[in-house]
mmCIF file of C-alpha atoms and ligand atoms in Angstrom:
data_model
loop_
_atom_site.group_PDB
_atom_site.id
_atom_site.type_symbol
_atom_site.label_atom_id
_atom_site.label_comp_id
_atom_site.label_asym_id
_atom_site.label_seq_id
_atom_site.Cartn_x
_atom_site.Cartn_y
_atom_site.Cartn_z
ATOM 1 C CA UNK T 987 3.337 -20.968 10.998
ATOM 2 C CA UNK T 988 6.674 -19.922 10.632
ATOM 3 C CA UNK T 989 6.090 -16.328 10.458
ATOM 4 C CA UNK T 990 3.830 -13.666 11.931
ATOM 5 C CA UNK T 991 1.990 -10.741 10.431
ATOM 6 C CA UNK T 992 0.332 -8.452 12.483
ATOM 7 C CA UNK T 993 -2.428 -5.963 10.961
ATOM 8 C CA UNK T 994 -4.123 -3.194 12.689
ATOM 9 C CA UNK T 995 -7.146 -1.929 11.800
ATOM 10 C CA UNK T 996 -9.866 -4.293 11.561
ATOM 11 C CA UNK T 997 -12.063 -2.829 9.165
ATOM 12 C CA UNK T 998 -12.974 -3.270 5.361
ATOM 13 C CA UNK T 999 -8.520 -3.133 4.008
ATOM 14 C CA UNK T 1000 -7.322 -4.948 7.847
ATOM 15 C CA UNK T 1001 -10.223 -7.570 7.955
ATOM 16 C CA UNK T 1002 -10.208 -8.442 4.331
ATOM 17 C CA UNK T 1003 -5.952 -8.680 4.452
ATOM 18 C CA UNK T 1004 -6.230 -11.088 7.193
ATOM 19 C CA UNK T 1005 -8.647 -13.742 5.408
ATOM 20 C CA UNK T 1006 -6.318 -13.479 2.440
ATOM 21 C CA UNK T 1007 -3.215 -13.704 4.772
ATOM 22 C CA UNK T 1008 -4.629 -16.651 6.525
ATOM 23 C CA UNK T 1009 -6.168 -18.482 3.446
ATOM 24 C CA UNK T 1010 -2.785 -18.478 1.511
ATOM 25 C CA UNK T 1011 -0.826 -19.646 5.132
ATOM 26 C CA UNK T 1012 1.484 -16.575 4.855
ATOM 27 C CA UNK T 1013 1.745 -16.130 8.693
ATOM 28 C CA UNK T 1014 0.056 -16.557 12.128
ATOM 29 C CA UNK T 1015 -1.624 -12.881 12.198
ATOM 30 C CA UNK T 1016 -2.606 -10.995 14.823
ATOM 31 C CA UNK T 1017 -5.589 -8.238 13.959
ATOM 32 C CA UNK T 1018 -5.692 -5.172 16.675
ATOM 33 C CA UNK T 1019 -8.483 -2.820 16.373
ATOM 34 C CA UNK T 1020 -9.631 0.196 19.044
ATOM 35 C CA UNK T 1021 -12.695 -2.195 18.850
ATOM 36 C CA UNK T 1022 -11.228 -4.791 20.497
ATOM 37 C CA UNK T 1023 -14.447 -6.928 20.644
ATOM 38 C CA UNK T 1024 -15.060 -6.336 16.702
ATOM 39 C CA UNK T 1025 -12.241 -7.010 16.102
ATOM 40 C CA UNK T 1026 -12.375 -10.202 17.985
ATOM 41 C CA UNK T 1027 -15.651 -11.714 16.654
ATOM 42 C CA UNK T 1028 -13.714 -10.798 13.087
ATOM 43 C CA UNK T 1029 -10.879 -13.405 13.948
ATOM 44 C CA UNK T 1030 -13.363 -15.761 15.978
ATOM 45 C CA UNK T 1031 -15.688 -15.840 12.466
ATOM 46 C CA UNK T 1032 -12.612 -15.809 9.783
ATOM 47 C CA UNK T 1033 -11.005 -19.340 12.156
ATOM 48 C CA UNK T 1034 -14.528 -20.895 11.984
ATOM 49 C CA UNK T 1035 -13.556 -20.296 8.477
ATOM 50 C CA UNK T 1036 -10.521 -22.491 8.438
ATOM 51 C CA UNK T 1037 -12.214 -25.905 8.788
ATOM 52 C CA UNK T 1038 -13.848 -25.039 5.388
ATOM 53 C CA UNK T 1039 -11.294 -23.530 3.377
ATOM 54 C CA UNK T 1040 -8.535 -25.546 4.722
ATOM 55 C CA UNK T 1041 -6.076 -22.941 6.431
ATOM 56 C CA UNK T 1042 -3.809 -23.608 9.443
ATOM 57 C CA UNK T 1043 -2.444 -20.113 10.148
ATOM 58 C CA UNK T 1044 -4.071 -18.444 13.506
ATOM 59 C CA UNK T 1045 -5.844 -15.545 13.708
ATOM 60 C CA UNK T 1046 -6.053 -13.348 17.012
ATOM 61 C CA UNK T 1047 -8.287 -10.860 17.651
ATOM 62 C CA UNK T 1048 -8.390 -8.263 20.551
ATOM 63 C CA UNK T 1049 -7.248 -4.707 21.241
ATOM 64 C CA UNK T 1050 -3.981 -5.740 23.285
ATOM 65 C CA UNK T 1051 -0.554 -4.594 21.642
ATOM 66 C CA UNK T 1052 0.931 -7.471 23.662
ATOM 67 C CA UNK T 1053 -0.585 -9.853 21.148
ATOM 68 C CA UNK T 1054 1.716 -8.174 18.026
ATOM 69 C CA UNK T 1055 5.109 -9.055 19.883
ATOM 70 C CA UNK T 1056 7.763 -9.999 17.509
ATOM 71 C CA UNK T 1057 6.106 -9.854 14.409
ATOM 72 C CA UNK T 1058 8.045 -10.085 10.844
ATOM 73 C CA UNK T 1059 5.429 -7.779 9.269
ATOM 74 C CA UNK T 1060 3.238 -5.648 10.452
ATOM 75 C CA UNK T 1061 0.730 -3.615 8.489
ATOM 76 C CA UNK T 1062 -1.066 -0.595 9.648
ATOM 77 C CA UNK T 1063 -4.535 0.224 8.363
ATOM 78 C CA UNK T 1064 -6.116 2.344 11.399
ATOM 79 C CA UNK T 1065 -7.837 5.020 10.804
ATOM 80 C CA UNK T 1066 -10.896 6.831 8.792
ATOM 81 C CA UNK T 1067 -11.441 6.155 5.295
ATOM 82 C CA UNK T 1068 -12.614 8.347 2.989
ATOM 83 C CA UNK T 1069 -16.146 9.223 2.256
ATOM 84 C CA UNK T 1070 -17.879 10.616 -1.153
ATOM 85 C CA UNK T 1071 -16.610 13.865 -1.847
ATOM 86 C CA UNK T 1072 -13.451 13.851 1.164
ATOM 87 C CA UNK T 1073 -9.875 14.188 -0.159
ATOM 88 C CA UNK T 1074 -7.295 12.343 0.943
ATOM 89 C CA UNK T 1075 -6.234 15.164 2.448
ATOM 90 C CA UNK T 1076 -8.890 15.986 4.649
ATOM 91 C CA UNK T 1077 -7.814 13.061 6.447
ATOM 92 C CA UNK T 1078 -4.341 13.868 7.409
ATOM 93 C CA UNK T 1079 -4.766 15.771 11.082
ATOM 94 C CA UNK T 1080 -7.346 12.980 12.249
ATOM 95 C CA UNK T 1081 -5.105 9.892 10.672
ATOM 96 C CA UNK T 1082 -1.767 11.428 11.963
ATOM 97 C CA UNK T 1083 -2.800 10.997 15.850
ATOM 98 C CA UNK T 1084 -4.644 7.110 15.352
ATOM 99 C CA UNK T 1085 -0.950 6.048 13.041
ATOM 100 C CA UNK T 1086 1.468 7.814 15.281
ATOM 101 C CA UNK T 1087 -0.102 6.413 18.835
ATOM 102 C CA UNK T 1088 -0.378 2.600 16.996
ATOM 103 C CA UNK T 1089 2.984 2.464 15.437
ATOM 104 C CA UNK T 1090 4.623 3.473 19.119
ATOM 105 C CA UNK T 1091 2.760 0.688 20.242
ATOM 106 C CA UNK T 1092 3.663 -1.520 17.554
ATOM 107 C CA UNK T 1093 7.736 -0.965 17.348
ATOM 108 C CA UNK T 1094 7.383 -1.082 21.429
ATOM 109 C CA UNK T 1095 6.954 -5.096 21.286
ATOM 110 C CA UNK T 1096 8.341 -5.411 17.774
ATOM 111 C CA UNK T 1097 11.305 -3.932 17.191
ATOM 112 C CA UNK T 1098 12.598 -5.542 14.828
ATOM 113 C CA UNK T 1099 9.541 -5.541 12.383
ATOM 114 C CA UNK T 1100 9.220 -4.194 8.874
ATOM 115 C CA UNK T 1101 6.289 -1.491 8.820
ATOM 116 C CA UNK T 1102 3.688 -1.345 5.920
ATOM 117 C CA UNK T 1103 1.288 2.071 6.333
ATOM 118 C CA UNK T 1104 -2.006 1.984 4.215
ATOM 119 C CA UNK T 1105 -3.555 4.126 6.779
ATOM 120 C CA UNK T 1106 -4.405 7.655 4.458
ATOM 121 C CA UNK T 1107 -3.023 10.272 3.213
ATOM 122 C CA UNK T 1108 -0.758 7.391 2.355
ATOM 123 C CA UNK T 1109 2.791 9.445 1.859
ATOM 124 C CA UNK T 1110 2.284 11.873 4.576
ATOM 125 C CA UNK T 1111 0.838 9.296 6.976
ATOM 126 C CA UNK T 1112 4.452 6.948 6.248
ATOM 127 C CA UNK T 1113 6.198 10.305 7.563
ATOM 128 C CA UNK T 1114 4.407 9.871 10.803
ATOM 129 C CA UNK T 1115 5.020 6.699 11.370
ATOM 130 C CA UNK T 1116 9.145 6.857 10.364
ATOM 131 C CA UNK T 1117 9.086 10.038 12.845
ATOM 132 C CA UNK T 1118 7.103 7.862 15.571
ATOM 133 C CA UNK T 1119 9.640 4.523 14.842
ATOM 134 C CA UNK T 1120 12.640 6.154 13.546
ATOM 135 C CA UNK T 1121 13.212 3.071 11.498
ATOM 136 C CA UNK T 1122 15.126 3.162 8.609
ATOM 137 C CA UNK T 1123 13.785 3.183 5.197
ATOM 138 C CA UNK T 1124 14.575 -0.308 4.504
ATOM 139 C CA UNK T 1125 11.691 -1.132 7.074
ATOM 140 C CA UNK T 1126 9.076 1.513 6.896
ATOM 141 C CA UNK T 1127 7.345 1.960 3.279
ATOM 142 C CA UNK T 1128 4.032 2.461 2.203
ATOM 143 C CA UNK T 1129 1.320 0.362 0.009
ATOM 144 C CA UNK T 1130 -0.573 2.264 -2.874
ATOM 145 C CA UNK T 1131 1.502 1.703 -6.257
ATOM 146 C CA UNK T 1132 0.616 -1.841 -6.450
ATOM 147 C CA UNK T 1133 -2.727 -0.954 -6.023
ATOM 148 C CA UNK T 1134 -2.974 1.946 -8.609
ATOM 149 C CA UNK T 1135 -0.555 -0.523 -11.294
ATOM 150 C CA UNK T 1136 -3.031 -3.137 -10.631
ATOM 151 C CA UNK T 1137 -6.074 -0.540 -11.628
ATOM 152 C CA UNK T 1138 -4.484 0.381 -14.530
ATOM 153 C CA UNK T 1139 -3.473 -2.841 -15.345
ATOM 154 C CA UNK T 1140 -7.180 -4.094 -15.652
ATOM 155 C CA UNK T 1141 -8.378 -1.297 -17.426
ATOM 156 C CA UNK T 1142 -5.239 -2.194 -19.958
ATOM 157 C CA UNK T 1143 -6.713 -5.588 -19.863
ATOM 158 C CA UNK T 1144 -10.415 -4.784 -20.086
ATOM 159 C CA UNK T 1145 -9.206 -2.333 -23.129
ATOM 160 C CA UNK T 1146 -7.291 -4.519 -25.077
ATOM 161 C CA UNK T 1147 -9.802 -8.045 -23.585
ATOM 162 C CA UNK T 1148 -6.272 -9.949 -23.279
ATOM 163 C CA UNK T 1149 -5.825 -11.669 -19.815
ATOM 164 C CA UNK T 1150 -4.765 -9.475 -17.017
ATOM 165 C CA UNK T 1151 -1.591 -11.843 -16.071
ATOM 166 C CA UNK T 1152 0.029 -10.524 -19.122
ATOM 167 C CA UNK T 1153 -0.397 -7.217 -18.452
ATOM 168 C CA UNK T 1154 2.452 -5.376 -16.315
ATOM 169 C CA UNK T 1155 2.203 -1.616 -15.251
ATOM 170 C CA UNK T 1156 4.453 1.106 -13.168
ATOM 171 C CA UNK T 1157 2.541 4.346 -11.340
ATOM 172 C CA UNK T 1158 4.778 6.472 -9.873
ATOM 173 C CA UNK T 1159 4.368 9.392 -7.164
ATOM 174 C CA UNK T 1160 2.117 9.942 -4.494
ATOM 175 C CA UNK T 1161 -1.157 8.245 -4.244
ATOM 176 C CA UNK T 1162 -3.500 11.116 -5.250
ATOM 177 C CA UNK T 1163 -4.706 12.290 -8.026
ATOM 178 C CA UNK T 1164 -0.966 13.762 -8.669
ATOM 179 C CA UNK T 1165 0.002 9.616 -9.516
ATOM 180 C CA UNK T 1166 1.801 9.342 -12.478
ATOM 181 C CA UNK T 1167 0.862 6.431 -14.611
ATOM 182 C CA UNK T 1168 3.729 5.294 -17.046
ATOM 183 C CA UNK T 1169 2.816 3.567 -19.917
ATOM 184 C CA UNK T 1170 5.885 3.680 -21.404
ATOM 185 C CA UNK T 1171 6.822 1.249 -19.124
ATOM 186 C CA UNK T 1172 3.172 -0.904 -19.248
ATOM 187 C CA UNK T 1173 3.813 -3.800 -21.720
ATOM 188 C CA UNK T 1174 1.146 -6.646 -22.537
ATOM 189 C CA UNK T 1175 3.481 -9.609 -22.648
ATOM 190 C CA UNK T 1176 6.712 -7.614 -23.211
ATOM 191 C CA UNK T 1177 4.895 -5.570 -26.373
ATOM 192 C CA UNK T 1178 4.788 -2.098 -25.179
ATOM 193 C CA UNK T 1179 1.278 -0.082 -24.617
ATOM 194 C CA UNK T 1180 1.832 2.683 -26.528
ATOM 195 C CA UNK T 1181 2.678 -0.182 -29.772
ATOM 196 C CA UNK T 1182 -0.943 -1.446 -28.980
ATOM 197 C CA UNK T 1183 -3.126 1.485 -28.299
ATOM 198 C CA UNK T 1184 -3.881 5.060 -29.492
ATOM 199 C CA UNK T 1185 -3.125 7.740 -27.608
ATOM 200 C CA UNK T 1186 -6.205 8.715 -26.560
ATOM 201 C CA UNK T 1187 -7.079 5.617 -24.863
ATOM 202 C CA UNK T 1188 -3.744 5.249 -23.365
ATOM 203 C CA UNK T 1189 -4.720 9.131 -21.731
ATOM 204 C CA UNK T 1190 -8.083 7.757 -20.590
ATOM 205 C CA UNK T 1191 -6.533 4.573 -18.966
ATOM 206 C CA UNK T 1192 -4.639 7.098 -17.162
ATOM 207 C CA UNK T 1193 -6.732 9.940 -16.008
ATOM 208 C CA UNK T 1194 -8.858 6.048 -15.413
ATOM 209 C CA UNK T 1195 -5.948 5.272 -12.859
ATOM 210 C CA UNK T 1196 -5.165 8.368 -11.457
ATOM 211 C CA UNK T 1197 -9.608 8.660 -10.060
ATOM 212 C CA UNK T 1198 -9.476 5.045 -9.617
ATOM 213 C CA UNK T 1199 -10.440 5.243 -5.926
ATOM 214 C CA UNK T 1200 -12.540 7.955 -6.654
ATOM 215 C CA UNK T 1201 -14.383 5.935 -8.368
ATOM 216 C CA UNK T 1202 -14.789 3.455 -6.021
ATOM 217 C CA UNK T 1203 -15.825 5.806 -3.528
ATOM 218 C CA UNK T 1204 -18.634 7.067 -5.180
ATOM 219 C CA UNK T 1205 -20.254 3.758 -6.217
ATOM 220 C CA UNK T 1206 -19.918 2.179 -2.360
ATOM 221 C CA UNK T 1207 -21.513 5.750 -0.498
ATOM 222 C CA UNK T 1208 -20.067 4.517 2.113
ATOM 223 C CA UNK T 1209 -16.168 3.586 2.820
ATOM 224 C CA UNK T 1210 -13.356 3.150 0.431
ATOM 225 C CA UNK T 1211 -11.885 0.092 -1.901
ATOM 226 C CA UNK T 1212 -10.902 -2.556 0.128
ATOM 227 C CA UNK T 1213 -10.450 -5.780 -1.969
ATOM 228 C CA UNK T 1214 -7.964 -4.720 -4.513
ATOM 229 C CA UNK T 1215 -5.754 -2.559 -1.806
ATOM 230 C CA UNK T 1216 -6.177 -5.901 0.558
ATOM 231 C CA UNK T 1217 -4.702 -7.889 -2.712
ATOM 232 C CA UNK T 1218 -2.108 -5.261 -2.822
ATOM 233 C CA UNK T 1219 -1.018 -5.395 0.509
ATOM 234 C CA UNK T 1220 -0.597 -8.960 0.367
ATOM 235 C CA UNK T 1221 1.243 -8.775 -2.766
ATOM 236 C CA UNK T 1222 3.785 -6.863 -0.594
ATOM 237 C CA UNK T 1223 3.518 -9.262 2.558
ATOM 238 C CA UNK T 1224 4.225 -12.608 0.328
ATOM 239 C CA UNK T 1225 7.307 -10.520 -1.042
ATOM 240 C CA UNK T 1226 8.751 -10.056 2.373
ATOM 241 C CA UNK T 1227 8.189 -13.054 3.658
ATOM 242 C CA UNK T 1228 9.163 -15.269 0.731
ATOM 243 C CA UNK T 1229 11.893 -13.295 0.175
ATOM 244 C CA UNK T 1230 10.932 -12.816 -3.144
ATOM 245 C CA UNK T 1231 13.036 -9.944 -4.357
ATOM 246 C CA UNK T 1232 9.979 -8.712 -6.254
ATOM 247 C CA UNK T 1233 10.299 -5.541 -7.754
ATOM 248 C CA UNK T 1234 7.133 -3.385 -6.719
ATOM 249 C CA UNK T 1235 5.626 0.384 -6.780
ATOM 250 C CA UNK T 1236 6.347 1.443 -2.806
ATOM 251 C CA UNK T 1237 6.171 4.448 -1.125
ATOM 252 C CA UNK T 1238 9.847 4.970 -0.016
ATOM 253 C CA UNK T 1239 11.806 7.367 1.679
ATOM 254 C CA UNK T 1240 14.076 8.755 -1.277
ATOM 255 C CA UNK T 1241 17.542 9.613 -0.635
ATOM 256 C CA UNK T 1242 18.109 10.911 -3.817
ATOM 257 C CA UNK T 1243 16.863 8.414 -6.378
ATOM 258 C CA UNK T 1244 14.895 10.453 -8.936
ATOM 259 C CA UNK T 1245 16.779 13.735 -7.634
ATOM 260 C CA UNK T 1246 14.273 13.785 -4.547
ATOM 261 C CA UNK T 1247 15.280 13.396 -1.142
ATOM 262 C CA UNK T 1248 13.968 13.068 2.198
ATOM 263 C CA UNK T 1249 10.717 12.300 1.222
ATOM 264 C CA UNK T 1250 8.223 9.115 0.334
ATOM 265 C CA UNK T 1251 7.345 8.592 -3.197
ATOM 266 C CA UNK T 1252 5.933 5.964 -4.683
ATOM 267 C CA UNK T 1253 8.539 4.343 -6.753
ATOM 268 C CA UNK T 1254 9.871 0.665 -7.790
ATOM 269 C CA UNK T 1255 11.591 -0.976 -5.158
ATOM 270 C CA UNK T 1256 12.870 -4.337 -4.470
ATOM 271 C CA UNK T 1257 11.287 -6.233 -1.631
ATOM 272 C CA UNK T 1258 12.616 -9.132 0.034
ATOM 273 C CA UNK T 1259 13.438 -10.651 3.499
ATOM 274 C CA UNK T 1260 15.088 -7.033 4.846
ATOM 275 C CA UNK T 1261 12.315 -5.055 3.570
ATOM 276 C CA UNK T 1262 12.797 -2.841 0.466
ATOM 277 C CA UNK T 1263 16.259 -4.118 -0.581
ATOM 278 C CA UNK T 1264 17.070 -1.809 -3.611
ATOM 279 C CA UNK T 1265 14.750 1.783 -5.042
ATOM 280 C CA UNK T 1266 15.189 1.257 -8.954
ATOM 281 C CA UNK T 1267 15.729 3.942 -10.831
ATOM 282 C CA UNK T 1268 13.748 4.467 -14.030
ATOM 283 C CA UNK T 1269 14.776 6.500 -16.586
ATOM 284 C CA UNK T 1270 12.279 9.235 -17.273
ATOM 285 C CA UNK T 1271 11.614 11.861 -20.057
ATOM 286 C CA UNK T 1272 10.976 15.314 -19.329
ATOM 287 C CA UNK T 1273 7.161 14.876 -18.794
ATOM 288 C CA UNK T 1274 7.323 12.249 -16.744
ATOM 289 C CA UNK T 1275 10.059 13.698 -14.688
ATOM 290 C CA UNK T 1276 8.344 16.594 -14.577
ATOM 291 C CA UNK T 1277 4.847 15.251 -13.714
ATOM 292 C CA UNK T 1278 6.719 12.622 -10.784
ATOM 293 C CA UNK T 1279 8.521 16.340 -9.291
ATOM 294 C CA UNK T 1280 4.770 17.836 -9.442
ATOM 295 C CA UNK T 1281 3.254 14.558 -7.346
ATOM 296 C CA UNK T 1282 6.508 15.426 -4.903
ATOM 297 C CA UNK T 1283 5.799 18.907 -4.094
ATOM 298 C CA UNK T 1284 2.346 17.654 -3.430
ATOM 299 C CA UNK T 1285 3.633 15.428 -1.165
ATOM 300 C CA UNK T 1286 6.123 17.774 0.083
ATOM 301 C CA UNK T 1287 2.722 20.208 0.970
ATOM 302 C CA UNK T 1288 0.948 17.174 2.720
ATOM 303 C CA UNK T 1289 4.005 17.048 5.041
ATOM 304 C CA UNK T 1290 4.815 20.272 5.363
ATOM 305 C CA UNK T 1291 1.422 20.783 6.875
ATOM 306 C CA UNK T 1292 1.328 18.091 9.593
ATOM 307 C CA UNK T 1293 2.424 19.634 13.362
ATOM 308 C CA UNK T 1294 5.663 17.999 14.320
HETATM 309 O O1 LIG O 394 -3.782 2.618 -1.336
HETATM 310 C C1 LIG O 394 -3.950 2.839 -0.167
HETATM 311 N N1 LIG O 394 -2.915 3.126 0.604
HETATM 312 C C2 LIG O 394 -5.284 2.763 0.425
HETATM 313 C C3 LIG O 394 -5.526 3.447 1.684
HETATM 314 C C4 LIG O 394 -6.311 1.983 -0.140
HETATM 315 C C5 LIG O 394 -7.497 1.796 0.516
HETATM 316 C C6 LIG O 394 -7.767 2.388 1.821
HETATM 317 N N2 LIG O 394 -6.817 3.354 2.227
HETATM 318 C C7 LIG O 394 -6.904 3.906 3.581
HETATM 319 O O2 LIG O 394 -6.762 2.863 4.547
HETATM 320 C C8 LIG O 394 -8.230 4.539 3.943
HETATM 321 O O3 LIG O 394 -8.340 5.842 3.414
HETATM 322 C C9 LIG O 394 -8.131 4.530 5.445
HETATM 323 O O4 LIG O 394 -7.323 5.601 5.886
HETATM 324 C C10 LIG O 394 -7.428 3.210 5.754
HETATM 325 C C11 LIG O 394 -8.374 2.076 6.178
HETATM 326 O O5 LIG O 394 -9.402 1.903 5.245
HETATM 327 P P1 LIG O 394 -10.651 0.944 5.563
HETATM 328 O O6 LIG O 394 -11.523 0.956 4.382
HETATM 329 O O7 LIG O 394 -10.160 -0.355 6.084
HETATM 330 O O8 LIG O 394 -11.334 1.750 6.745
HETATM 331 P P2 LIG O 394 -12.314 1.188 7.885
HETATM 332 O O9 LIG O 394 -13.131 0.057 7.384
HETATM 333 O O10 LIG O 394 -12.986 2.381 8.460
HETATM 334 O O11 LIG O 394 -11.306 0.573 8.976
HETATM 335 C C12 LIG O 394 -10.469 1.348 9.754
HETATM 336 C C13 LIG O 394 -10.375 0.685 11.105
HETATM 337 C C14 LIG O 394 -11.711 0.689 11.893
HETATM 338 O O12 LIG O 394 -12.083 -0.637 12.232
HETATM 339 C C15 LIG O 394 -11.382 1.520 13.136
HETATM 340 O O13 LIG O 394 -12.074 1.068 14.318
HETATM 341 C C16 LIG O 394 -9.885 1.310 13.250
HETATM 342 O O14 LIG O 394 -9.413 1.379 11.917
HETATM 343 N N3 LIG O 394 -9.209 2.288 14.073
HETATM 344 C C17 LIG O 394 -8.210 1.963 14.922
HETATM 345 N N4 LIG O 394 -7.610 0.786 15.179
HETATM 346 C C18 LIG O 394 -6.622 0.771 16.104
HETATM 347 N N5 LIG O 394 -6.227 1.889 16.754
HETATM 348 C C19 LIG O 394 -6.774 3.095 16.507
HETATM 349 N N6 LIG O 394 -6.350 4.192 17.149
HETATM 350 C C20 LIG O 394 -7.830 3.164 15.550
HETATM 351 N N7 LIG O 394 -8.615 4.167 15.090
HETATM 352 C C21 LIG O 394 -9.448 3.628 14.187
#
C-alpha cells in the first residue's frame, strides 16, 4: 500500500478501525497495544480475513513502537473506556499518563505524522498529546464531531424515515454532554431541519445527540460505542489520505476562530493531505454562540485540571 496508518489501542474503537482500514485498502496499518500478544492474534485473525474479503493492505500486530515508523496517520485509541454511570471525566488522570507515554513513543519514530486522539476525555486528552508532541495544530486534532453529526444524523433520518445519505449535520463543542447540536445548519437534501420538523422534535434529536454515548453505554454494561466512532475515525483517515479536502466536525486547537483561543473545540475543519487545512467559521446566533462558549469553559475546566 502506498500509505501507512498506525492505530494504538487494540480494543473495541482500535481493532474495529483496523478491519475497516484494511477492508477499504486505505493503508498498511500497524495496531500497538500494551497487550502485545492480543493485539497480535487481533492482526493474525483480521489477515486470515483478507483471503475472504479480498483486501491487500497488511496488518501488524505487536507491542513494539518500532513497527509505527514513518506512518502518514496515526490514530490513538489507548486507554479505559467508559463504564455505566463514569463520566468522561472520571477518566482524565488515568487516560492522561497511557496518551502522553504513547504519543512520545509515537512522534519518536514518526515525526512527521498527523495525530488523531480518540482516547477520552476527548478535548482534554488532545491537550496532552499537543503538550507531549508539540506539533502544530495542523497535525494534532481530535475525532468526536463526526461521530456525534453522524448520531444525530440518523436520528434525523429515523425521524423523518428518508435515507440517511441525504441527511447532513454540524455538532459543535466538546464531546460531552456540553455538545452543541446545530440544526440550523442540518439540512435533508439542502431543505433545512427546522423547514421539516417541529420544534420539539428538533429539541429531542438534540438532547438525543448530546446522551448519544450515554446511551450506548448503558445498553452494552460493559465498554463504550465502538462501530460508529470506528466509522468516524475512518471518515477522517480516508480524508487525509485521499486528500479529500472534506470539511468535517474536529477537535482543533482554536486560535481565535469563534473568539476562542488556545484551546480544542470541536468545530468544522478542512482535512486534506497536511492535516486540518482550514477551521471554518460558522456564523452563529446568540444561543448558539453562547451554548459553543459554555461547552469551552467546560473544556477549559477539563484542562485546567490536568497536572502539567
Ligand atoms: O468520540 C470519541 N472520541 C470516542 C472516544 C468514542 C468512543 C470511544 N472513546 C474513547 O476511546 C473511550 O472512552 C476510550 O477512552 C477510548 C478507547 O475505547 P475502546 O472502546 O476501544 O476501549 P477498549 O476496548 O478498552 O480499548 C482500549 C485499549 C485496550 O486494548 C488496552 O489494552 C489499550 O487500549 N491500552 C493501551 N495500549 C497501548 N498503550 C497503553 N499504555 C495502553 N493502555 C491501555
Amino acid at each position: 500500500m502506498d500509505h501507512k496508518v498506525t492505530v494504538v489501542g487494540a480494543g473495541h474503537v482500535g481493532a474495529t478501525t483496523v478491519q475497516r482500514i484494511a477492508e477499504a485498502e486505505l493503508a498498511d496499518v500497524a495496531m500497538v497495544d500494551v497487550l502485545a500478544d492480543m493485539a497480535k492474534g487481533k492482526a493474525l485473525d483480521m489477515m486470515e480475513s483478507a483471503p475472504v474479503v479480498g483486501f491487500n493492505s497488511r496488518i501488524e500486530g505487536g507491542g513494539d513502537y518500532d513497527a509505527t515508523a514513518g506512518s502518514d496517520v496515526c490514530v490513538v485509541t489507548a486507554g479505559l473506556a467508559r463504564k455505566p454511570g463514569m463520566s468522561r471525566d472520571d477518566l482524565l488522570a488515568k487516560n492522561q499518563a497511557i496518551v502522553g507515554g504513547v504519543v512520545e513513543e509515537l512522534v519518536k519514530r514518526s515525526p512527521e505524522t498527523i495525530l488523531i486522539i480518540v482516547t477520552n476525555p476527548l478535548d482534554a486528552m488532545c491537550e496532552v498529546a499537543r503538550r507531549v508532541s508539540g506539533f502544530p495544530r495542523e497535525r494534532i486534532f481530535g475525532m468526536a464531531g463526526v461521530l456525534d453529526a453522524a448520531r444525530m444524523r440518523y436520528f434525523i433520518a429515523a425521524e423523518l424515515a428518508v435515507s440517511v445519505e441525504d441527511v447532513d449535520a454540524f455538532v459543535l463543542g466538546g464531546h460531552g454532554d456540553t455538545m452543541v447540536p446545530l440544526p440550523r445548519y442540518a439540512t435533508v437534501n439542502g431543505v433545512p431541519l427546522p423547514d421539516l420538523l417541529a420544534a420539539d422534535r428538533i429539541e429531542a434529536i438534540n438532547e438525543r445527540t448530546r446522551k448519544g454515548g450515554g446511551e450506548i453505554v448503558g445498553l452494552l454494561k460493559e465498554g463504550s460505542a465502538y462501530y460508529a466512532p470506528s466509522a468516524a475515525v475512518v471518515d477522517m483517515v480516508a480524508a487525509i489520505l485521499r486528500d479529500k479536502k472534506k470539511i468535517l466536525p474536529c477537535a482543533v486547537y482554536l486560535q481565535g476562530e469563534y473568539g476562542l483561543r488556545d484551546l480544542f473545540v470541536g468545530v468544522p475543519a478542512k482535512l486534506g493531505r497536511r492535516g486540518v487545512e482550514e477551521v471554518v467559521e460558522l456564523e452563529l446566533d446568540a444561543g448558539e454562540r453562547e451554548a459553543l462558549e459554555r461547552s469551552a469553559d467546560a473544556v477549559k475546566e477539563l484542562v485546567e485540571a490536568l497536572p502539567s
